[in-house]
mmCIF file of C-alpha atoms and ligand atoms in Angstrom:
data_model
loop_
_atom_site.group_PDB
_atom_site.id
_atom_site.type_symbol
_atom_site.label_atom_id
_atom_site.label_comp_id
_atom_site.label_asym_id
_atom_site.label_seq_id
_atom_site.Cartn_x
_atom_site.Cartn_y
_atom_site.Cartn_z
ATOM 1 C CA UNK A 628 24.561 71.269 -61.579
ATOM 2 C CA UNK A 629 26.583 70.885 -58.397
ATOM 3 C CA UNK A 630 27.295 67.419 -57.100
ATOM 4 C CA UNK A 631 28.710 68.664 -53.909
ATOM 5 C CA UNK A 632 25.872 68.926 -51.451
ATOM 6 C CA UNK A 633 28.007 71.412 -49.418
ATOM 7 C CA UNK A 634 27.287 74.221 -52.147
ATOM 8 C CA UNK A 635 23.502 73.701 -52.249
ATOM 9 C CA UNK A 636 21.568 76.359 -50.441
ATOM 10 C CA UNK A 637 20.876 76.107 -46.732
ATOM 11 C CA UNK A 638 17.467 76.797 -45.601
ATOM 12 C CA UNK A 639 18.517 80.366 -45.190
ATOM 13 C CA UNK A 640 19.512 80.508 -48.886
ATOM 14 C CA UNK A 641 23.264 80.815 -47.966
ATOM 15 C CA UNK A 642 25.498 78.239 -49.431
ATOM 16 C CA UNK A 643 28.486 76.861 -47.881
ATOM 17 C CA UNK A 644 31.667 75.491 -48.865
ATOM 18 C CA UNK A 645 34.624 73.766 -47.242
ATOM 19 C CA UNK A 646 38.262 74.788 -47.391
ATOM 20 C CA UNK A 647 39.024 74.531 -51.177
ATOM 21 C CA UNK A 648 37.412 77.744 -52.121
ATOM 22 C CA UNK A 649 38.840 81.272 -52.846
ATOM 23 C CA UNK A 650 40.020 83.188 -49.756
ATOM 24 C CA UNK A 651 39.762 86.560 -51.685
ATOM 25 C CA UNK A 652 37.175 87.119 -54.119
ATOM 26 C CA UNK A 653 36.984 90.478 -56.326
ATOM 27 C CA UNK A 654 33.834 91.355 -58.199
ATOM 28 C CA UNK A 655 33.222 93.772 -61.079
ATOM 29 C CA UNK A 656 29.543 94.399 -60.491
ATOM 30 C CA UNK A 657 28.391 94.941 -64.010
ATOM 31 C CA UNK A 658 24.998 95.099 -65.844
ATOM 32 C CA UNK A 659 23.063 97.391 -63.668
ATOM 33 C CA UNK A 660 22.254 99.735 -66.566
ATOM 34 C CA UNK A 661 21.131 96.771 -68.906
ATOM 35 C CA UNK A 662 19.068 95.309 -66.284
ATOM 36 C CA UNK A 663 17.147 98.562 -65.669
ATOM 37 C CA UNK A 664 16.757 99.262 -69.488
ATOM 38 C CA UNK A 665 15.247 95.681 -69.885
ATOM 39 C CA UNK A 666 12.545 96.996 -67.476
ATOM 40 C CA UNK A 667 12.055 100.220 -69.279
ATOM 41 C CA UNK A 668 13.430 102.147 -66.096
ATOM 42 C CA UNK A 669 16.330 104.735 -65.785
ATOM 43 C CA UNK A 670 19.917 103.282 -65.216
ATOM 44 C CA UNK A 671 19.878 104.667 -61.518
ATOM 45 C CA UNK A 672 17.070 102.184 -60.918
ATOM 46 C CA UNK A 673 19.394 99.459 -61.940
ATOM 47 C CA UNK A 674 22.163 100.809 -59.577
ATOM 48 C CA UNK A 675 19.701 100.836 -56.629
ATOM 49 C CA UNK A 676 18.922 97.112 -57.474
ATOM 50 C CA UNK A 677 22.546 96.237 -57.667
ATOM 51 C CA UNK A 678 23.227 97.811 -54.292
ATOM 52 C CA UNK A 679 20.517 95.689 -52.681
ATOM 53 C CA UNK A 680 22.512 92.510 -53.956
ATOM 54 C CA UNK A 681 25.721 93.624 -52.029
ATOM 55 C CA UNK A 682 24.289 92.634 -48.480
ATOM 56 C CA UNK A 683 23.270 89.023 -49.459
ATOM 57 C CA UNK A 684 26.754 88.349 -51.076
ATOM 58 C CA UNK A 685 28.674 89.751 -48.222
ATOM 59 C CA UNK A 686 26.676 87.772 -45.705
ATOM 60 C CA UNK A 687 27.423 84.581 -47.727
ATOM 61 C CA UNK A 688 31.182 85.025 -47.476
ATOM 62 C CA UNK A 689 31.661 83.237 -44.049
ATOM 63 C CA UNK A 690 29.844 80.176 -45.164
ATOM 64 C CA UNK A 691 31.826 80.155 -48.228
ATOM 65 C CA UNK A 692 35.107 80.331 -46.621
ATOM 66 C CA UNK A 693 35.698 83.754 -48.231
ATOM 67 C CA UNK A 694 37.829 86.059 -45.878
ATOM 68 C CA UNK A 695 38.170 88.806 -48.288
ATOM 69 C CA UNK A 696 35.669 90.306 -50.621
ATOM 70 C CA UNK A 697 36.530 93.346 -52.807
ATOM 71 C CA UNK A 698 33.704 94.984 -55.112
ATOM 72 C CA UNK A 699 34.148 97.529 -57.753
ATOM 73 C CA UNK A 700 31.652 100.341 -57.127
ATOM 74 C CA UNK A 701 33.020 103.269 -59.271
ATOM 75 C CA UNK A 702 35.961 103.447 -61.421
ATOM 76 C CA UNK A 703 38.277 106.463 -62.378
ATOM 77 C CA UNK A 704 36.521 106.242 -65.793
ATOM 78 C CA UNK A 705 33.000 106.413 -64.652
ATOM 79 C CA UNK A 706 33.051 110.113 -64.241
ATOM 80 C CA UNK A 707 32.658 110.154 -68.078
ATOM 81 C CA UNK A 708 28.985 109.170 -67.598
ATOM 82 C CA UNK A 709 26.163 111.678 -67.528
ATOM 83 C CA UNK A 710 26.151 114.274 -64.723
ATOM 84 C CA UNK A 711 22.721 112.736 -63.466
ATOM 85 C CA UNK A 712 24.127 109.301 -63.453
ATOM 86 C CA UNK A 713 27.333 110.312 -61.502
ATOM 87 C CA UNK A 714 25.269 112.525 -58.956
ATOM 88 C CA UNK A 715 22.844 109.713 -58.525
ATOM 89 C CA UNK A 716 25.664 107.144 -57.783
ATOM 90 C CA UNK A 717 27.224 109.482 -55.447
ATOM 91 C CA UNK A 718 24.105 110.135 -53.570
ATOM 92 C CA UNK A 719 23.546 106.161 -53.452
ATOM 93 C CA UNK A 720 27.056 105.739 -52.055
ATOM 94 C CA UNK A 721 26.430 108.062 -49.240
ATOM 95 C CA UNK A 722 23.010 106.790 -48.282
ATOM 96 C CA UNK A 723 24.227 103.245 -48.600
ATOM 97 C CA UNK A 724 27.646 103.779 -46.497
ATOM 98 C CA UNK A 725 25.414 105.445 -43.608
ATOM 99 C CA UNK A 726 22.795 102.883 -43.471
ATOM 100 C CA UNK A 727 23.287 99.614 -45.237
ATOM 101 C CA UNK A 728 26.969 99.302 -44.634
ATOM 102 C CA UNK A 729 26.537 100.396 -41.066
ATOM 103 C CA UNK A 730 24.295 97.545 -40.581
ATOM 104 C CA UNK A 731 27.004 95.285 -41.978
ATOM 105 C CA UNK A 732 29.393 96.688 -39.346
ATOM 106 C CA UNK A 733 27.300 94.993 -36.630
ATOM 107 C CA UNK A 734 27.934 91.629 -38.429
ATOM 108 C CA UNK A 735 31.661 91.692 -37.702
ATOM 109 C CA UNK A 736 32.351 92.969 -41.306
ATOM 110 C CA UNK A 737 35.657 95.067 -41.549
ATOM 111 C CA UNK A 738 35.018 97.821 -44.258
ATOM 112 C CA UNK A 739 37.929 99.425 -46.323
ATOM 113 C CA UNK A 740 37.798 101.813 -49.149
ATOM 114 C CA UNK A 741 40.292 101.889 -51.959
ATOM 115 C CA UNK A 742 40.718 104.374 -54.705
ATOM 116 C CA UNK A 743 41.654 108.015 -54.876
ATOM 117 C CA UNK A 744 39.531 109.919 -52.301
ATOM 118 C CA UNK A 745 40.674 113.378 -53.312
ATOM 119 C CA UNK A 746 38.079 113.734 -56.294
ATOM 120 C CA UNK A 747 35.082 112.481 -53.955
ATOM 121 C CA UNK A 748 33.056 115.019 -52.193
ATOM 122 C CA UNK A 749 34.127 115.837 -48.470
ATOM 123 C CA UNK A 750 30.701 114.343 -47.123
ATOM 124 C CA UNK A 751 31.167 111.104 -48.819
ATOM 125 C CA UNK A 752 34.750 110.788 -47.632
ATOM 126 C CA UNK A 753 33.816 111.595 -44.032
ATOM 127 C CA UNK A 754 31.286 108.884 -44.126
ATOM 128 C CA UNK A 755 33.977 106.316 -45.642
ATOM 129 C CA UNK A 756 36.551 107.427 -42.889
ATOM 130 C CA UNK A 757 34.007 106.900 -40.183
ATOM 131 C CA UNK A 758 32.841 103.472 -41.263
ATOM 132 C CA UNK A 759 36.544 102.391 -41.540
ATOM 133 C CA UNK A 760 37.156 103.580 -37.923
ATOM 134 C CA UNK A 761 33.940 102.040 -36.675
ATOM 135 C CA UNK A 762 34.745 98.583 -38.271
ATOM 136 C CA UNK A 763 38.496 98.343 -37.613
ATOM 137 C CA UNK A 764 38.099 96.110 -34.657
ATOM 138 C CA UNK A 765 35.917 93.565 -36.700
ATOM 139 C CA UNK A 766 37.601 90.339 -37.657
ATOM 140 C CA UNK A 767 34.909 88.743 -39.686
ATOM 141 C CA UNK A 768 34.726 89.403 -43.529
ATOM 142 C CA UNK A 769 37.130 91.884 -44.915
ATOM 143 C CA UNK A 770 34.948 94.022 -47.310
ATOM 144 C CA UNK A 771 36.794 96.400 -49.567
ATOM 145 C CA UNK A 772 34.892 98.819 -51.728
ATOM 146 C CA UNK A 773 36.732 100.247 -54.651
ATOM 147 C CA UNK A 774 35.422 103.868 -55.056
ATOM 148 C CA UNK A 775 36.957 106.116 -57.620
ATOM 149 C CA UNK A 776 39.441 103.356 -58.285
ATOM 150 C CA UNK A 777 41.658 102.554 -61.436
ATOM 151 C CA UNK A 778 44.217 100.029 -61.385
ATOM 152 C CA UNK A 779 46.567 102.334 -63.393
ATOM 153 C CA UNK A 780 45.858 105.236 -61.144
ATOM 154 C CA UNK A 781 46.514 103.211 -58.007
ATOM 155 C CA UNK A 782 49.990 102.067 -59.545
ATOM 156 C CA UNK A 783 50.890 105.821 -60.572
ATOM 157 C CA UNK A 784 49.826 107.030 -57.047
ATOM 158 C CA UNK A 785 51.922 104.280 -55.416
ATOM 159 C CA UNK A 786 54.888 105.078 -57.596
ATOM 160 C CA UNK A 787 54.641 108.739 -56.611
ATOM 161 C CA UNK A 788 54.903 107.931 -52.939
ATOM 162 C CA UNK A 789 57.676 105.452 -53.628
ATOM 163 C CA UNK A 790 59.538 108.204 -55.369
ATOM 164 C CA UNK A 791 59.083 110.454 -52.563
ATOM 165 C CA UNK A 792 60.680 107.811 -50.222
ATOM 166 C CA UNK A 793 63.733 107.461 -52.631
ATOM 167 C CA UNK A 794 64.126 111.294 -52.753
ATOM 168 C CA UNK A 795 64.094 111.447 -48.904
ATOM 169 C CA UNK A 796 66.678 108.841 -48.737
ATOM 170 C CA UNK A 797 64.350 106.298 -46.973
ATOM 171 C CA UNK A 798 64.413 103.790 -49.976
ATOM 172 C CA UNK A 799 67.463 102.735 -51.980
ATOM 173 C CA UNK A 800 66.523 102.224 -55.607
ATOM 174 C CA UNK A 801 68.746 99.207 -55.917
ATOM 175 C CA UNK A 802 66.250 97.398 -53.352
ATOM 176 C CA UNK A 803 63.037 97.986 -55.179
ATOM 177 C CA UNK A 804 61.722 94.648 -56.293
ATOM 178 C CA UNK A 805 58.337 93.021 -56.869
ATOM 179 C CA UNK A 806 57.753 93.023 -53.172
ATOM 180 C CA UNK A 807 58.364 96.689 -52.878
ATOM 181 C CA UNK A 808 55.685 98.385 -54.952
ATOM 182 C CA UNK A 809 52.564 96.453 -53.478
ATOM 183 C CA UNK A 810 53.473 97.951 -50.053
ATOM 184 C CA UNK A 811 52.455 101.309 -51.639
ATOM 185 C CA UNK A 812 49.318 99.998 -53.092
ATOM 186 C CA UNK A 813 45.786 100.835 -51.748
ATOM 187 C CA UNK A 814 45.501 97.195 -51.197
ATOM 188 C CA UNK A 815 48.810 96.842 -49.157
ATOM 189 C CA UNK A 816 47.014 95.050 -46.238
ATOM 190 C CA UNK A 817 45.118 92.542 -48.501
ATOM 191 C CA UNK A 818 46.246 89.269 -50.147
ATOM 192 C CA UNK A 819 45.867 89.119 -53.794
ATOM 193 C CA UNK A 820 42.457 88.056 -55.098
ATOM 194 C CA UNK A 821 42.340 84.291 -55.950
ATOM 195 C CA UNK A 822 39.221 84.672 -58.000
ATOM 196 C CA UNK A 823 37.946 87.889 -59.888
ATOM 197 C CA UNK A 824 34.228 87.550 -61.046
ATOM 198 C CA UNK A 825 32.744 89.956 -63.676
ATOM 199 C CA UNK A 826 28.980 89.689 -64.225
ATOM 200 C CA UNK A 827 27.037 90.676 -67.519
ATOM 201 C CA UNK A 828 28.710 88.942 -70.058
ATOM 202 C CA UNK A 829 31.782 91.265 -70.750
ATOM 203 C CA UNK A 830 35.134 89.525 -70.835
ATOM 204 C CA UNK A 831 37.358 92.420 -69.831
ATOM 205 C CA UNK A 832 38.844 93.611 -66.623
ATOM 206 C CA UNK A 833 38.474 97.404 -66.936
ATOM 207 C CA UNK A 834 41.389 98.425 -64.957
ATOM 208 C CA UNK A 835 40.670 96.531 -61.827
ATOM 209 C CA UNK A 836 43.216 95.332 -59.584
ATOM 210 C CA UNK A 837 45.773 95.117 -62.297
ATOM 211 C CA UNK A 838 48.836 94.424 -60.341
ATOM 212 C CA UNK A 839 47.112 92.233 -57.693
ATOM 213 C CA UNK A 840 45.329 89.879 -60.187
ATOM 214 C CA UNK A 841 48.454 88.687 -62.005
ATOM 215 C CA UNK A 842 47.642 85.048 -60.982
ATOM 216 C CA UNK A 843 43.847 85.232 -60.079
ATOM 217 C CA UNK A 844 41.360 82.904 -61.734
ATOM 218 C CA UNK A 845 38.767 84.801 -63.859
ATOM 219 C CA UNK A 846 34.961 83.963 -64.147
ATOM 220 C CA UNK A 847 33.065 86.197 -66.736
ATOM 221 C CA UNK A 848 29.438 85.232 -66.206
ATOM 222 C CA UNK A 849 26.218 86.430 -68.045
ATOM 223 C CA UNK A 850 24.286 87.119 -65.214
ATOM 224 C CA UNK A 851 23.543 90.965 -64.592
ATOM 225 C CA UNK A 852 24.706 92.275 -61.383
ATOM 226 C CA UNK A 853 21.182 92.798 -59.828
ATOM 227 C CA UNK A 854 20.462 89.107 -60.463
ATOM 228 C CA UNK A 855 23.515 87.809 -58.828
ATOM 229 C CA UNK A 856 22.801 85.572 -55.799
ATOM 230 C CA UNK A 857 24.796 83.878 -53.128
ATOM 231 C CA UNK A 858 23.741 80.581 -54.684
ATOM 232 C CA UNK A 859 25.618 81.527 -57.928
ATOM 233 C CA UNK A 860 28.706 82.825 -55.864
ATOM 234 C CA UNK A 861 28.721 79.478 -54.013
ATOM 235 C CA UNK A 862 28.896 77.638 -57.552
ATOM 236 C CA UNK A 863 31.648 79.762 -58.830
ATOM 237 C CA UNK A 864 33.623 79.097 -55.565
ATOM 238 C CA UNK A 865 33.139 75.318 -55.933
ATOM 239 C CA UNK A 866 34.247 75.546 -59.620
ATOM 240 C CA UNK A 867 37.214 77.375 -58.395
ATOM 241 C CA UNK A 868 38.159 74.675 -56.076
ATOM 242 C CA UNK A 869 38.208 72.174 -58.789
ATOM 243 C CA UNK A 870 40.829 74.362 -60.868
ATOM 244 C CA UNK A 871 44.440 73.672 -60.810
ATOM 245 C CA UNK A 872 46.399 76.855 -59.988
ATOM 246 C CA UNK A 873 49.962 76.609 -60.907
ATOM 247 C CA UNK A 874 51.532 80.035 -60.555
ATOM 248 C CA UNK A 875 53.807 79.468 -63.490
ATOM 249 C CA UNK A 876 54.978 76.167 -62.443
ATOM 250 C CA UNK A 877 54.363 72.713 -63.801
ATOM 251 C CA UNK A 878 52.766 69.764 -61.982
ATOM 252 C CA UNK A 879 54.023 66.388 -62.292
HETATM 253 C C1 FPP B 913 28.198 98.832 -63.583
HETATM 254 O O1 FPP B 913 27.022 98.613 -64.313
HETATM 255 C C2 FPP B 913 28.023 99.178 -62.280
HETATM 256 C C3 FPP B 913 28.457 100.560 -61.705
HETATM 257 C C4 FPP B 913 29.215 101.402 -62.600
HETATM 258 C C5 FPP B 913 28.341 100.883 -60.489
HETATM 259 C C6 FPP B 913 28.279 99.704 -59.467
HETATM 260 C C7 FPP B 913 27.526 100.101 -58.233
HETATM 261 C C8 FPP B 913 26.670 99.333 -57.506
HETATM 262 C C9 FPP B 913 26.289 97.889 -57.929
HETATM 263 C C10 FPP B 913 25.775 99.868 -56.527
HETATM 264 C C11 FPP B 913 26.405 100.236 -55.433
HETATM 265 C C12 FPP B 913 27.344 99.487 -54.654
HETATM 266 C C13 FPP B 913 27.748 99.860 -53.475
HETATM 267 C C14 FPP B 913 28.835 99.246 -52.801
HETATM 268 C C15 FPP B 913 26.882 100.776 -52.549
HETATM 269 P P1 FPP B 913 26.672 99.529 -65.544
HETATM 270 O O2 FPP B 913 26.055 100.784 -65.212
HETATM 271 O O3 FPP B 913 28.151 99.698 -66.279
HETATM 272 O O4 FPP B 913 25.756 98.656 -66.353
HETATM 273 P P2 FPP B 913 25.741 98.358 -67.930
HETATM 274 O O5 FPP B 913 26.996 97.843 -68.392
HETATM 275 O O6 FPP B 913 24.460 97.286 -68.123
HETATM 276 O O7 FPP B 913 25.380 99.774 -68.586
#
């Protein structure tokens, strides 16, 4: 399908792209449950398969010119799943962060977490904090993992902090504009996503980066997350490069 040889897989299977691609890609990794179900296996089998896809995708970022990758691992709504699934996911995150992500740390990946940590168990939060500290000197791919994250919850928490600054006399309400709130968001150090991808055929954003994705391009693709590859990401990046982004203006 691609006519650009730069997006074809290299020998290693990692595609590459020149400068026209998205700098920040955010992914809603959906379809693990259906992938497992299609194989007659429990949902957690799909989550484990999904976790294995993350490394290839992260490692493909430098070649594709992606500086920031943000992935949606667990939403504030996901607590409504069965206790078995939630506990299984939390245990997967603990194991994944201590092993797999620690390996990514040696590849110059800087890892951050966004979301509300208060509801997460202390052991998991400790691992998250540790990985953030361990990778803070890395200047390669910025990997952000959204864990117990919800866009509305993030805006509510940001507003609470902002209101506290107003109450403390550190912020004048008259000075609040659309540059102010993002400084209080979990993502305050990240650029807005250029491209948001959702796998598994669902065309909705499910409370992901609501404020930040105001001008993002969207790709809703049928692939289930455990089948997603770096080659497919390369194709989506190439397609992004052909899109015209106007940010509300007109082109002549
Ligand atoms: C959605 O699939 C996926 C999740 C709720 C969890 C995402 C987690 C991973 C990909 C694994 C781990 C990631 C990291 C960073 C360790 P779904 O269960 O909603 O699938 P379905 O729509 O087919 O039921």
